[in-house]
mmCIF file of C-alpha atoms in Angstrom:
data_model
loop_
_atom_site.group_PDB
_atom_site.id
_atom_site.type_symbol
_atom_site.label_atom_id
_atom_site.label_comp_id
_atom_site.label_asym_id
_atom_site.label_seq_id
_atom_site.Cartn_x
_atom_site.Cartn_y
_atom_site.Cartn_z
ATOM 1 C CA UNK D 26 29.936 20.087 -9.553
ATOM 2 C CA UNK D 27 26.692 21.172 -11.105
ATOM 3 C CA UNK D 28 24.723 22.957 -8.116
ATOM 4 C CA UNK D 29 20.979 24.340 -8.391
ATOM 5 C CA UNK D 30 19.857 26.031 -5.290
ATOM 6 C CA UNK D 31 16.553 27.491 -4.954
ATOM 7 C CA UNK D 32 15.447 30.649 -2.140
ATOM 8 C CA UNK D 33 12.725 32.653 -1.706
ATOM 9 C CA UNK D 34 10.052 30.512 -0.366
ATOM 10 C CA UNK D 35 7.852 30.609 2.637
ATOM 11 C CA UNK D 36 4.519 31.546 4.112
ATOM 12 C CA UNK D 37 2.193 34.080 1.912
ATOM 13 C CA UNK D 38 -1.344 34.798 2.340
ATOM 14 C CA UNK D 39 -4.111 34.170 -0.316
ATOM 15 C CA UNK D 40 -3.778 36.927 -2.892
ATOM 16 C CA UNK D 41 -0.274 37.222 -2.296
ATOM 17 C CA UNK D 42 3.058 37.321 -4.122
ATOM 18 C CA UNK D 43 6.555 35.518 -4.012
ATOM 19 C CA UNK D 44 9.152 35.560 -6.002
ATOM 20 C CA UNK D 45 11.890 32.613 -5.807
ATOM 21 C CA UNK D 46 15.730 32.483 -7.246
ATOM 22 C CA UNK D 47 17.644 29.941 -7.806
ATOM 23 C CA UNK D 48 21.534 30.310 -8.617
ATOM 24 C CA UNK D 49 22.653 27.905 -10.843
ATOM 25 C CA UNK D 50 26.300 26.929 -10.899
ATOM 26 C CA UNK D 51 29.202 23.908 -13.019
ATOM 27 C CA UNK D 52 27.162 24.274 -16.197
ATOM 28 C CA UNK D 53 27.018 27.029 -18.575
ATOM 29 C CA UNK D 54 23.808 28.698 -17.422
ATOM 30 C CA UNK D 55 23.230 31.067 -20.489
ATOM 31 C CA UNK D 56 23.059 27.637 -22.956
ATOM 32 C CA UNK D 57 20.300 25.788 -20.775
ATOM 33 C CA UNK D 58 16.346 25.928 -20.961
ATOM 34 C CA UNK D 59 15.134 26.462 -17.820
ATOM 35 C CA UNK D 60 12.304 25.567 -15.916
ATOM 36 C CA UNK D 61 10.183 25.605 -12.519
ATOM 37 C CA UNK D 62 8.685 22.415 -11.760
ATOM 38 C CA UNK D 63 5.997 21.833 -8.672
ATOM 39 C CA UNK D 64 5.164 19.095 -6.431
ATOM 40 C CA UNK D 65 2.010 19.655 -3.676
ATOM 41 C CA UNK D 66 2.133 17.442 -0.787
ATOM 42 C CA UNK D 67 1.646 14.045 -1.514
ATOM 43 C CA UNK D 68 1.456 14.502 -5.064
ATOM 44 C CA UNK D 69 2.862 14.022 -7.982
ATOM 45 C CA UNK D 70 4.900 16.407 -10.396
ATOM 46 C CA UNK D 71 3.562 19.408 -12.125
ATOM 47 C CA UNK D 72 5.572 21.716 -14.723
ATOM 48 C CA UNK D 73 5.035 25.176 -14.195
ATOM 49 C CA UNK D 74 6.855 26.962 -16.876
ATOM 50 C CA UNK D 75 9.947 27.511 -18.941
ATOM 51 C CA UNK D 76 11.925 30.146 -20.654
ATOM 52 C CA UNK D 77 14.161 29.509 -23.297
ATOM 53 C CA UNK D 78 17.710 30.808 -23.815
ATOM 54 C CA UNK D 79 17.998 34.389 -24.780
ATOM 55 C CA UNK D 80 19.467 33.517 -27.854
ATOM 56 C CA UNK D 81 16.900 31.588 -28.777
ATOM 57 C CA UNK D 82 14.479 34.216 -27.974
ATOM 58 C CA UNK D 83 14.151 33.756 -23.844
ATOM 59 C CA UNK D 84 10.880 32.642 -24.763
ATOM 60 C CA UNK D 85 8.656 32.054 -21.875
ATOM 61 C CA UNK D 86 5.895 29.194 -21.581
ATOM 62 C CA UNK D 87 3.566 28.537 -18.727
ATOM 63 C CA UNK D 88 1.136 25.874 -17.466
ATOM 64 C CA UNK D 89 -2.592 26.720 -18.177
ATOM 65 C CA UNK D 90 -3.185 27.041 -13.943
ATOM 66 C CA UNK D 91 -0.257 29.197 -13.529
ATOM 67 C CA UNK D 92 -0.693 31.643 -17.027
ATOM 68 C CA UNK D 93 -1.111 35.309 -16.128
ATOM 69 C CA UNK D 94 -0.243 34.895 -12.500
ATOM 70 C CA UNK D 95 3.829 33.722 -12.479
ATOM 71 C CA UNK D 96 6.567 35.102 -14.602
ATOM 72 C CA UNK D 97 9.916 33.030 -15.179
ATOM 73 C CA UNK D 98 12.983 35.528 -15.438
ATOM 74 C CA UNK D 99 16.595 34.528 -16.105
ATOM 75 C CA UNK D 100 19.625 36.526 -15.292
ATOM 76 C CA UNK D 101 22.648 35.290 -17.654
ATOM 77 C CA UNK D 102 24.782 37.362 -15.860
ATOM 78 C CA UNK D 103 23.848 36.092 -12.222
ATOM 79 C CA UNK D 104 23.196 32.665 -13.693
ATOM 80 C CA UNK D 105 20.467 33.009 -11.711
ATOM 81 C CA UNK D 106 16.264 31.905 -12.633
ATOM 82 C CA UNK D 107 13.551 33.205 -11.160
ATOM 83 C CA UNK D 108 10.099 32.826 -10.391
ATOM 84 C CA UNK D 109 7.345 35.523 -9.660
ATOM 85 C CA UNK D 110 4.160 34.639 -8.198
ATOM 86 C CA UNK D 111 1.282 36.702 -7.978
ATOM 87 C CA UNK D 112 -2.180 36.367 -6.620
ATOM 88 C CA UNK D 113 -0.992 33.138 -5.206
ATOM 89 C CA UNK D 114 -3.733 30.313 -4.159
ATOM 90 C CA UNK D 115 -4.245 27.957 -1.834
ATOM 91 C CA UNK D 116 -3.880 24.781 -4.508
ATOM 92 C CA UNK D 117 -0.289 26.669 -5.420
ATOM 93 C CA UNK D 118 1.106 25.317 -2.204
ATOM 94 C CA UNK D 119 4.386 23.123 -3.139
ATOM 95 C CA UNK D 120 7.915 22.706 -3.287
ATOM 96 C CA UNK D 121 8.973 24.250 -5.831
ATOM 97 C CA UNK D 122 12.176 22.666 -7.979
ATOM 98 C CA UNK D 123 14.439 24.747 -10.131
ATOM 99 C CA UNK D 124 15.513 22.546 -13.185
ATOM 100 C CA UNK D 125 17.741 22.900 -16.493
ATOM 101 C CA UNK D 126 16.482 21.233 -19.617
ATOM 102 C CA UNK D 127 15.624 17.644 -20.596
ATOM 103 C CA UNK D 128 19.175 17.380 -22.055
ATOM 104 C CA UNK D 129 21.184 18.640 -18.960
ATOM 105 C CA UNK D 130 18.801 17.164 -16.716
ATOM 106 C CA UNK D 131 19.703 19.092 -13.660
ATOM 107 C CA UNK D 132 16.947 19.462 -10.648
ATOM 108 C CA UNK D 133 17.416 21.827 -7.134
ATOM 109 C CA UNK D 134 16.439 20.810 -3.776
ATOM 110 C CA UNK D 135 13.523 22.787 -4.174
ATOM 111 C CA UNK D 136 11.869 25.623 -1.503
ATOM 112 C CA UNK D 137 8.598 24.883 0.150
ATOM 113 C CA UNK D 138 5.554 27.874 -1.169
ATOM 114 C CA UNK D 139 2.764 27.523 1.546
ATOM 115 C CA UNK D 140 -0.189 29.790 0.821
ATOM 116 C CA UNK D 141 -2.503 29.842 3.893
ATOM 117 C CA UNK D 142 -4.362 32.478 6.167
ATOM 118 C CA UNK F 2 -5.987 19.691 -21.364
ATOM 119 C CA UNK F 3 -3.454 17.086 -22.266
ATOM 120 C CA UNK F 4 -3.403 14.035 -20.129
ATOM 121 C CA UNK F 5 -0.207 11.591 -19.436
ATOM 122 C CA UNK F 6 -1.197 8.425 -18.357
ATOM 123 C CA UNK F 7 1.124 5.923 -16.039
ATOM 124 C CA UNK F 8 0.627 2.347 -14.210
ATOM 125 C CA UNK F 9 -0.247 3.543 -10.771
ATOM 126 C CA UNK F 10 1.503 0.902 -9.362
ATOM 127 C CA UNK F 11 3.925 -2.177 -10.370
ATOM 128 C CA UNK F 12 5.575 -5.192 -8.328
ATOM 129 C CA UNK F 13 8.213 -6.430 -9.420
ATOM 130 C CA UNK F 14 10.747 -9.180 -7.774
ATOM 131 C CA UNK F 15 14.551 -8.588 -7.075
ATOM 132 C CA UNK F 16 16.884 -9.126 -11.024
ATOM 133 C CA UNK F 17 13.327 -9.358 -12.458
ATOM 134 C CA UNK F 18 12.742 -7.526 -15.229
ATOM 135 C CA UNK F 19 9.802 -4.200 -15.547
ATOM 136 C CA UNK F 20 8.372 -2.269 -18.295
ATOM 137 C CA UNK F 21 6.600 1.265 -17.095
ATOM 138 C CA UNK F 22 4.498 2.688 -19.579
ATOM 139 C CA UNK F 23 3.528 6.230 -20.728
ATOM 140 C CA UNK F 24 0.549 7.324 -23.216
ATOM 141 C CA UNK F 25 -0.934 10.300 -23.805
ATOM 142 C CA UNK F 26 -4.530 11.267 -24.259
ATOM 143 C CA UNK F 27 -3.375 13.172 -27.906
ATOM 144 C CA UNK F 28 -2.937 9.402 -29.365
ATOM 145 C CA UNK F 29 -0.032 7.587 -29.836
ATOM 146 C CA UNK F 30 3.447 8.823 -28.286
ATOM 147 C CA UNK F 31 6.346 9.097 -30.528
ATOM 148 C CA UNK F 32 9.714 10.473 -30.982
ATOM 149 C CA UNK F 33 8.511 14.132 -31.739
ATOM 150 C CA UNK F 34 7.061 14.406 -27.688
ATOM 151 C CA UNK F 35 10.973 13.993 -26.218
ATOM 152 C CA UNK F 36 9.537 11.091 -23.287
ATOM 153 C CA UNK F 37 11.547 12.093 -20.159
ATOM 154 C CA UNK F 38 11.569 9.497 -17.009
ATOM 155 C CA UNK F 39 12.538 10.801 -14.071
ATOM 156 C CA UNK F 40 12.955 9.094 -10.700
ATOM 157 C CA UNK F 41 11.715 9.905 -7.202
ATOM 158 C CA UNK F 42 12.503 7.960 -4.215
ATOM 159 C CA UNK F 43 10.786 8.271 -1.069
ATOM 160 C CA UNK F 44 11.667 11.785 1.011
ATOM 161 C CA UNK F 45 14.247 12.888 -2.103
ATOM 162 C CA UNK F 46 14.392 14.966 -4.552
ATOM 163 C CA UNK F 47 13.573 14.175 -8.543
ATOM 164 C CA UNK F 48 16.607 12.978 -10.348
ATOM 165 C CA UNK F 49 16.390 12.375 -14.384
ATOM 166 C CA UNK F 50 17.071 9.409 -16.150
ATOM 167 C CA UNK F 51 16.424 9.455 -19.665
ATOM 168 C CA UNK F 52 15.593 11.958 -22.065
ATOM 169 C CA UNK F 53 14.271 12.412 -25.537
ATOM 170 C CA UNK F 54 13.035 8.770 -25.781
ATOM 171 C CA UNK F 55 16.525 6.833 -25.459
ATOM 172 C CA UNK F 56 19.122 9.115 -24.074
ATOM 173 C CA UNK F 57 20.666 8.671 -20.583
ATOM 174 C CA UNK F 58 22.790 10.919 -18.506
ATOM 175 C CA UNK F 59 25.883 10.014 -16.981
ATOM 176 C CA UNK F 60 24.744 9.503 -14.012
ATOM 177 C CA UNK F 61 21.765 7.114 -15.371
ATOM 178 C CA UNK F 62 22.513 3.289 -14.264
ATOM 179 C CA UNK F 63 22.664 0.658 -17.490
ATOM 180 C CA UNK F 64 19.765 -1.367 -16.515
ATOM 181 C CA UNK F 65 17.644 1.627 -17.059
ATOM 182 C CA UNK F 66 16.684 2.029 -20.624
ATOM 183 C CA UNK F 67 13.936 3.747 -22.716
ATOM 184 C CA UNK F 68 11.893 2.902 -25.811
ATOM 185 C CA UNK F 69 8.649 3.591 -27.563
ATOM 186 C CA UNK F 70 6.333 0.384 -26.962
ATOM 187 C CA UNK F 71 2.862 -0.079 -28.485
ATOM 188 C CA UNK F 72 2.327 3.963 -29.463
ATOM 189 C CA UNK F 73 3.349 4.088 -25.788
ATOM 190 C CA UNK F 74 6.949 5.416 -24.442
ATOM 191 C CA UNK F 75 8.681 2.793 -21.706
ATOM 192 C CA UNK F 76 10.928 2.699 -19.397
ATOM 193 C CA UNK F 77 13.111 -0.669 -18.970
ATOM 194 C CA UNK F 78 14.430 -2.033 -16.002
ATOM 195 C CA UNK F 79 16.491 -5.197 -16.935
ATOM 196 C CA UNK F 80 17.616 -7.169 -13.753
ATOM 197 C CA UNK F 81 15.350 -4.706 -10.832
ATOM 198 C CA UNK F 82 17.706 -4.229 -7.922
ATOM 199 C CA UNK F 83 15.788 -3.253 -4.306
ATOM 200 C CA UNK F 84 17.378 0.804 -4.450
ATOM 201 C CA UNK F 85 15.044 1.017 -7.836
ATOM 202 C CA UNK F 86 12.034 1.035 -5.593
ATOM 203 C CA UNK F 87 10.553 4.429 -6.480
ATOM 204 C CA UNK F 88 8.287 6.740 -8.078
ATOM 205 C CA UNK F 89 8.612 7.295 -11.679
ATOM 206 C CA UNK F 90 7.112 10.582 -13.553
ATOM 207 C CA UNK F 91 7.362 10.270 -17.562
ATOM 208 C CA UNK F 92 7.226 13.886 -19.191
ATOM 209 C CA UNK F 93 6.040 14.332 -22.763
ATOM 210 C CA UNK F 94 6.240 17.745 -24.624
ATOM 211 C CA UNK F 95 3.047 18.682 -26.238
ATOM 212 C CA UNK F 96 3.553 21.525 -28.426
ATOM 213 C CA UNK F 97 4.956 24.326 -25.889
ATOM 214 C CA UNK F 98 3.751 22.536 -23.173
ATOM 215 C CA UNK F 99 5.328 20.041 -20.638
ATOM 216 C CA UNK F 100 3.102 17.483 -19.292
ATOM 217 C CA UNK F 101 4.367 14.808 -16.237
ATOM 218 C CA UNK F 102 2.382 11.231 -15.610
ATOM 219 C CA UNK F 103 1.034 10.687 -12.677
ATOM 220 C CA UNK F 104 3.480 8.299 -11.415
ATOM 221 C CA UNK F 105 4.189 5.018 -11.280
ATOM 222 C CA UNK F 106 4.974 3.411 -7.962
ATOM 223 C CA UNK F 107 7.459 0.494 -8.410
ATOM 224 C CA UNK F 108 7.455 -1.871 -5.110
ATOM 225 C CA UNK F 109 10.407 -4.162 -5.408
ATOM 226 C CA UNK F 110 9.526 -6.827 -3.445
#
């Protein structure tokens, strides 16, 4: 069974970081683009990023709002992705959804990032 | 910025059949921007449906089925049964980007 599960969110004050895992599992991690997908209340989706498989390069590629703030990580040997926020914002609030590549087409549960004072 | 335009909303009757459309602001969608639909009911969590245009996963039911349309991409529903009632996000690749629709809302009614 093919199991994303995301950790790491919570409450962080304006200006402040977060990083986020999520530990993949029933797929072979190492062969998947991966990405971090957002979703502020009531809205609709937004991609965040991606980083491609290290063989491929691990090439990383970020929305325009999130560039220079969040780095995507992967750990092939963890099977694990991550996400590392910095001088987080108010409109970054969201759950944020762990998911594999168009082809796999895997999504987490997601972890709730709040970003108030 | 690249914008992904969606139906904000569509009605659509019980074994009726519904076409969701997806265009981008770039001009016309084709094969080369991978269309992705994915499907959100109310309170749960995204789940995909088809990818690169045309392609379904396993777990993707056979009335679902995508297509480019009218330099659009579209998502098929032949013979709408009430659990389809959801939200549907295409996602186009643009380059190195990733872009999701705004939604459609599909009220099966």
């Amino acid at each position: 069974e093919v199991q994303l599960v995301e950790s790491g969110g919570g409450l962080v004050k304006p200006g402040g970081s977060l990083r986020l895992s999520c530990a993949a599992s029933g797929f072979t991690f190492s062969d998947a683009w991966m990405n971090w997908v957002r979703q502020a209340p009531g809205k609709g989706l937004e991609w965040v990023g991606r980083i491609k498989t290290v063989s491929q390069g691990g090439t990383e590629d970020y929305a325009a709002p999130v560039k220079g703030r969040f780095t995507i990580s992967r750990d092939d040997s963890k099977s694990t992705l991550y996400l590392q926020m910095n001088s987080l914002q108010t409109e970054d609030t969201a759950v944020y959804y762990c998911t594999s590549g168009s082809v796999e087409g895997y999504w987490g549960q997601g972890t709730p990032v709040t970003v108030s004072s | 910025q690249t914008v992904v335009t969606q139906e904000p909303s569509l009605t659509v009757s019980p074994g009726g059949p519904v076409t969701l459309t997806c265009a981008s602001s770039t001009g016309a969608v084709t094969s080369d921007y991978f269309p992705n639909w994915i499907q959100q009911k109310p309170g749960q969590v995204p789940r995909a449906l088809i990818y690169s245009t045309n392609k379904k996963h396993l777990w993707t039911p056979a009335r679902f089925s995508g297509s480019l349309l009218g330099g659009k991409a579209a998502l098929t529903v032949s013979g709408v049964q009430p659990e389809d009632e959801a939200t549907y996000y295409c996602m186009l690749y643009h380059g190195a980007d990733q872009v999701f629709g705004g939604g459609t809302k599909l009220t099966v009614l």
